[in-house]
PDB file of C-alpha atoms in Angstrom:
ATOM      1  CA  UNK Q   5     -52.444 -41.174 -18.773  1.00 78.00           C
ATOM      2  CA  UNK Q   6     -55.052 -39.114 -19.903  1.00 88.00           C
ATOM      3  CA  UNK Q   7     -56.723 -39.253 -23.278  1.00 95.00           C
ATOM      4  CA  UNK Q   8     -59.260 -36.638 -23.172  1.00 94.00           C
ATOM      5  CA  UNK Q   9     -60.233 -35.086 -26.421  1.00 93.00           C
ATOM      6  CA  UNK Q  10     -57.845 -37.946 -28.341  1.00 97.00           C
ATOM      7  CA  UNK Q  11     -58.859 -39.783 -31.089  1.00 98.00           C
ATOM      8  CA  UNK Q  12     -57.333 -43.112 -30.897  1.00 98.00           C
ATOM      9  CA  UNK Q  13     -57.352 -45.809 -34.483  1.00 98.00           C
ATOM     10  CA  UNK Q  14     -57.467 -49.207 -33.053  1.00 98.00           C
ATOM     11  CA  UNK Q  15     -57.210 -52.418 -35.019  1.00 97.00           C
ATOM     12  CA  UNK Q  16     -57.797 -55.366 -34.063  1.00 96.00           C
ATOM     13  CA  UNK Q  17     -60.576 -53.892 -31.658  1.00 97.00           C
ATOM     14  CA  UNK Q  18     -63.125 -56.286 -31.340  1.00 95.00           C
ATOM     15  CA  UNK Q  19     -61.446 -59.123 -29.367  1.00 93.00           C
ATOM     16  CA  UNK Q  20     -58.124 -59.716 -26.891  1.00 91.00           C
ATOM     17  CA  UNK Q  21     -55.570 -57.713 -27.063  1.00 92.00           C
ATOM     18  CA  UNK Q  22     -57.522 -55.088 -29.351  1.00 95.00           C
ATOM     19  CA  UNK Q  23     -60.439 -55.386 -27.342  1.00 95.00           C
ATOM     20  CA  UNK Q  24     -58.435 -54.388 -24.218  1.00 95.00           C
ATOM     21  CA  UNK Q  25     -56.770 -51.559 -25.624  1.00 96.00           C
ATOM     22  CA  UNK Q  26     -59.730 -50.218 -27.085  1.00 97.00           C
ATOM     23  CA  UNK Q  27     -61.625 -50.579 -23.605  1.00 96.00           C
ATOM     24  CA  UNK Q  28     -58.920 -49.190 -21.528  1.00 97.00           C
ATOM     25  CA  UNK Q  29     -58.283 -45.891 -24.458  1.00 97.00           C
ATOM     26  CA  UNK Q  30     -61.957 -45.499 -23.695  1.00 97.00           C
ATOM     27  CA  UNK Q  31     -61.882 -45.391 -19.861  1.00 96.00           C
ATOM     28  CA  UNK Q  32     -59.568 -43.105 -20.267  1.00 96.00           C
ATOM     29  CA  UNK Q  33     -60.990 -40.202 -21.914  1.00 97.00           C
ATOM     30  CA  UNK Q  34     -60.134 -41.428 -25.621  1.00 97.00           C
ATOM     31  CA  UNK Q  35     -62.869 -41.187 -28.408  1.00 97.00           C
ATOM     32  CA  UNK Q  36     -61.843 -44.638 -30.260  1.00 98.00           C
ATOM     33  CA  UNK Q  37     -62.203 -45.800 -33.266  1.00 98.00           C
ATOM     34  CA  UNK Q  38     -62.250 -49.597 -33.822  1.00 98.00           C
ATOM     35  CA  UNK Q  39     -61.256 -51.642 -36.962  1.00 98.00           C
ATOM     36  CA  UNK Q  40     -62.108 -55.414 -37.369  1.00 97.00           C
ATOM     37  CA  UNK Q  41     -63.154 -57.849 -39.266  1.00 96.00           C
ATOM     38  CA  UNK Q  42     -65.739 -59.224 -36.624  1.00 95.00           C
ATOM     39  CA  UNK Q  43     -67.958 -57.511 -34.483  1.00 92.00           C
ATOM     40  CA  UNK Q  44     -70.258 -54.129 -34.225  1.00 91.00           C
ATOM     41  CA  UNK Q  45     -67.969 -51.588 -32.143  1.00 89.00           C
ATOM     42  CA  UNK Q  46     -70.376 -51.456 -28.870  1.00 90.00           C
ATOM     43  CA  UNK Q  47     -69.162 -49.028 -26.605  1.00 91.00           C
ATOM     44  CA  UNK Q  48     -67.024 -47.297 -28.920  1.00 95.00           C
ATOM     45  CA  UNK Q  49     -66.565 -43.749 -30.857  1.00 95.00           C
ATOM     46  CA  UNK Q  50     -66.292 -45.570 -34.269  1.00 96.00           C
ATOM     47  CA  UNK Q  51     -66.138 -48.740 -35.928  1.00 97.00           C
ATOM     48  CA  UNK Q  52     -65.461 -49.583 -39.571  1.00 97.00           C
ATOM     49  CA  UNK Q  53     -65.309 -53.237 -40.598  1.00 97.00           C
ATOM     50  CA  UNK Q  54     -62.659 -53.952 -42.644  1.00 96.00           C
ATOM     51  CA  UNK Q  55     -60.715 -57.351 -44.225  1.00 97.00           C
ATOM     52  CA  UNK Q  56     -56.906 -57.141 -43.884  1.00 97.00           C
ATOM     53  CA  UNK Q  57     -56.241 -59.240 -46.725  1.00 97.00           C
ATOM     54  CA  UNK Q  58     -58.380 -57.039 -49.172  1.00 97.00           C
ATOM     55  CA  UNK Q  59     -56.584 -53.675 -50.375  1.00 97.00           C
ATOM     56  CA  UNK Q  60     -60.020 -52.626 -51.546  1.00 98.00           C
ATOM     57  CA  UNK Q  61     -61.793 -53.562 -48.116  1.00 97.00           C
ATOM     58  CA  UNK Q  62     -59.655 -51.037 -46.043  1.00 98.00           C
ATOM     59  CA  UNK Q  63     -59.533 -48.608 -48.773  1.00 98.00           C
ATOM     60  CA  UNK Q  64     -63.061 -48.687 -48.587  1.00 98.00           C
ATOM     61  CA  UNK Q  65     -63.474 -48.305 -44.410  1.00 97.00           C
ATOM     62  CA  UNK Q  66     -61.078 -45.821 -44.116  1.00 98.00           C
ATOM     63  CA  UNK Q  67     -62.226 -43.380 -46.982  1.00 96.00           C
ATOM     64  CA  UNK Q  68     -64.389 -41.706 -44.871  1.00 93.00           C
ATOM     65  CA  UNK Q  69     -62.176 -41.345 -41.590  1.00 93.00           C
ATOM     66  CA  UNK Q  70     -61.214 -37.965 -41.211  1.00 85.00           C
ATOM     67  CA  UNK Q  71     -59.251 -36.729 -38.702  1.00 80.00           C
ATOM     68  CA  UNK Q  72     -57.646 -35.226 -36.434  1.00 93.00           C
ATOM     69  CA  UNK Q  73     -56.381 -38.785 -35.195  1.00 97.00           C
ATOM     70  CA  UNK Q  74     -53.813 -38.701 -32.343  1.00 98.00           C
ATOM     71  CA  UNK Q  75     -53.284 -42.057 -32.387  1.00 97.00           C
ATOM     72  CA  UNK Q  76     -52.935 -45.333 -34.359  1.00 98.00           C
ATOM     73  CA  UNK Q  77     -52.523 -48.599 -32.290  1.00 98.00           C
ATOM     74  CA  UNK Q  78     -52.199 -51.561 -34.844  1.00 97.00           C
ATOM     75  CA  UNK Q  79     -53.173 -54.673 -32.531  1.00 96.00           C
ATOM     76  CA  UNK Q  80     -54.779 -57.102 -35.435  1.00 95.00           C
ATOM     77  CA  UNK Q  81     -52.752 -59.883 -36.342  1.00 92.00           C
ATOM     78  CA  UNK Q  82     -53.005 -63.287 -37.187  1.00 91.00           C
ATOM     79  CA  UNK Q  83     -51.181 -66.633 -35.620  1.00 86.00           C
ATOM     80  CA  UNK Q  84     -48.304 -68.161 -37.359  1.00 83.00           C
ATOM     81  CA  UNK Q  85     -50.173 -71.483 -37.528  1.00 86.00           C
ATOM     82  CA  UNK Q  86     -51.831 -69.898 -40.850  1.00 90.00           C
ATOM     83  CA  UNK Q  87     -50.767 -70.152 -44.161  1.00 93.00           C
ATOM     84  CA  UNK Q  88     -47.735 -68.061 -44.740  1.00 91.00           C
ATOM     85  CA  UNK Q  89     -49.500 -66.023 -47.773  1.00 94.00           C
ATOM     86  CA  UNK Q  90     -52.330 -65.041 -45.123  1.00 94.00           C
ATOM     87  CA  UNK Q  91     -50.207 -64.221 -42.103  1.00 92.00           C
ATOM     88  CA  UNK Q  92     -48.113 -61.804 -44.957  1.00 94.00           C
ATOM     89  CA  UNK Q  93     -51.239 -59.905 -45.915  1.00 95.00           C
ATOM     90  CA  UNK Q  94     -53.134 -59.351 -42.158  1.00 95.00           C
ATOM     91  CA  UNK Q  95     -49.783 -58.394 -40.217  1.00 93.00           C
ATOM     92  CA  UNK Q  96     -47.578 -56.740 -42.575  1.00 93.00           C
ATOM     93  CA  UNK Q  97     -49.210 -55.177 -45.947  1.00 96.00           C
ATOM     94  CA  UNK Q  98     -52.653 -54.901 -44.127  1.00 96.00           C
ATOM     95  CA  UNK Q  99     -51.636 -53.407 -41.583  1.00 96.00           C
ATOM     96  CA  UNK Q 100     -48.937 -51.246 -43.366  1.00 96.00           C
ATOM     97  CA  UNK Q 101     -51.691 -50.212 -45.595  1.00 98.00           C
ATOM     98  CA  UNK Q 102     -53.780 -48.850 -42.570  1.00 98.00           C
ATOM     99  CA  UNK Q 103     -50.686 -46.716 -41.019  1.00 97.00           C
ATOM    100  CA  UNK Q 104     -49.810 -45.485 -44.752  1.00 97.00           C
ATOM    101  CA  UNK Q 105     -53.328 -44.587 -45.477  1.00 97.00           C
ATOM    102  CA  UNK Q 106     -53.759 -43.156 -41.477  1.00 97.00           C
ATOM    103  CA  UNK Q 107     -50.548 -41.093 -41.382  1.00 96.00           C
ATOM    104  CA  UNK Q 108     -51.240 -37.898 -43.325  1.00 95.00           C
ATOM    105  CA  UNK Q 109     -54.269 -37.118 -41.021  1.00 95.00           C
ATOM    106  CA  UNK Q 110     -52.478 -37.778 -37.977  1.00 96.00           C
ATOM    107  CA  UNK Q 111     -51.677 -34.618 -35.901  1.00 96.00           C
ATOM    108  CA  UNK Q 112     -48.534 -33.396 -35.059  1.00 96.00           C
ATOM    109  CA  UNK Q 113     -47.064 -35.321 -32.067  1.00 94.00           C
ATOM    110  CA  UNK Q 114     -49.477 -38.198 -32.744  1.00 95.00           C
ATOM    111  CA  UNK Q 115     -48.091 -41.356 -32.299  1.00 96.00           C
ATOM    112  CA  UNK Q 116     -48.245 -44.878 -33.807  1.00 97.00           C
ATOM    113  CA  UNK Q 117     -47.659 -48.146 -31.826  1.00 96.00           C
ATOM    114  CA  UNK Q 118     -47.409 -51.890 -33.471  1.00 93.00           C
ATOM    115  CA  UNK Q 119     -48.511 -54.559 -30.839  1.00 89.00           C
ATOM    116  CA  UNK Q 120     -46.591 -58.088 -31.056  1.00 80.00           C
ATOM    117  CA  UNK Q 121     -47.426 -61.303 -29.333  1.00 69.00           C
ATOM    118  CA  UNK Q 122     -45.340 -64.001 -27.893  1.00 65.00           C
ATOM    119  CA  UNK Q 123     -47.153 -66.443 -30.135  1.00 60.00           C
ATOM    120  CA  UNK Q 124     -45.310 -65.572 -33.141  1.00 57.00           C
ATOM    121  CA  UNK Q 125     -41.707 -66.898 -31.601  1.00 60.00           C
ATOM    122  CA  UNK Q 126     -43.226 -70.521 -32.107  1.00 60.00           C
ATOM    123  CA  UNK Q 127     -44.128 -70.488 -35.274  1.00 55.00           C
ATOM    124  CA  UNK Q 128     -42.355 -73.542 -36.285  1.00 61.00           C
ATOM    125  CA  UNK Q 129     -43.668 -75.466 -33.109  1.00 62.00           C
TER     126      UNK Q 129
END
């Protein structure tokens, strides 16, 4: 799995799941380009802070990202232990707002990837 001369959109970037991704795109070959809401982007291509919940936030970081992108991998997400109105805007509009606004500068072939955790099956624990 190589990733050389791939630039890889990952959200989510700056802690678990994200963080990993982001690290292993990296160590293998990919430039990457990190979104979050926390956090600098050390050791990374890119990194654009951005609020999920604001439509004007990631309007604003992803202006400027041109591509070619190869890659989108949408990792961010909050728990289900959160108010419903807040879980609604970080892991489905937010994040639908980053792949609509990503998509046209994707290359041809490029592929997009939504990342899930287990923790959302007990959301009514």
């Amino acid at each position: 799995m190589n990733f050389e001369n791939k630039t890889i959109v990952v959200s989510g970037a700056n802690s678990g799941i994200g963080a990993a991704t982001a690290r292993l795109l990296t160590e293998r070959g990919a430039k990457v380009i990190g979104l979050d809401r926390n956090g600098d982007g050390a050791g990374l291509h890119g990194f654009r802070t951005l609020d999920l919940t604001d439509p004007a936030s990631i309007n604003a970081a992803l202006a400027d990202l041109d591509g070619p992108l190869h890659g989108l991998a949408n990792v961010a997400g909050v728990p289900g232990s959160l108010d419903g109105e807040t879980i609604m805007r970080v892991n489905v509009l937010g994040l639908r707002q980053v792949t609509e606004t990503l998509l046209p500068r994707m290359e041809p072939g490029g592929a997009i990837v939504q990342f899930a955790s287990d923790a959302g099956s007990g959301w009514r624990k």
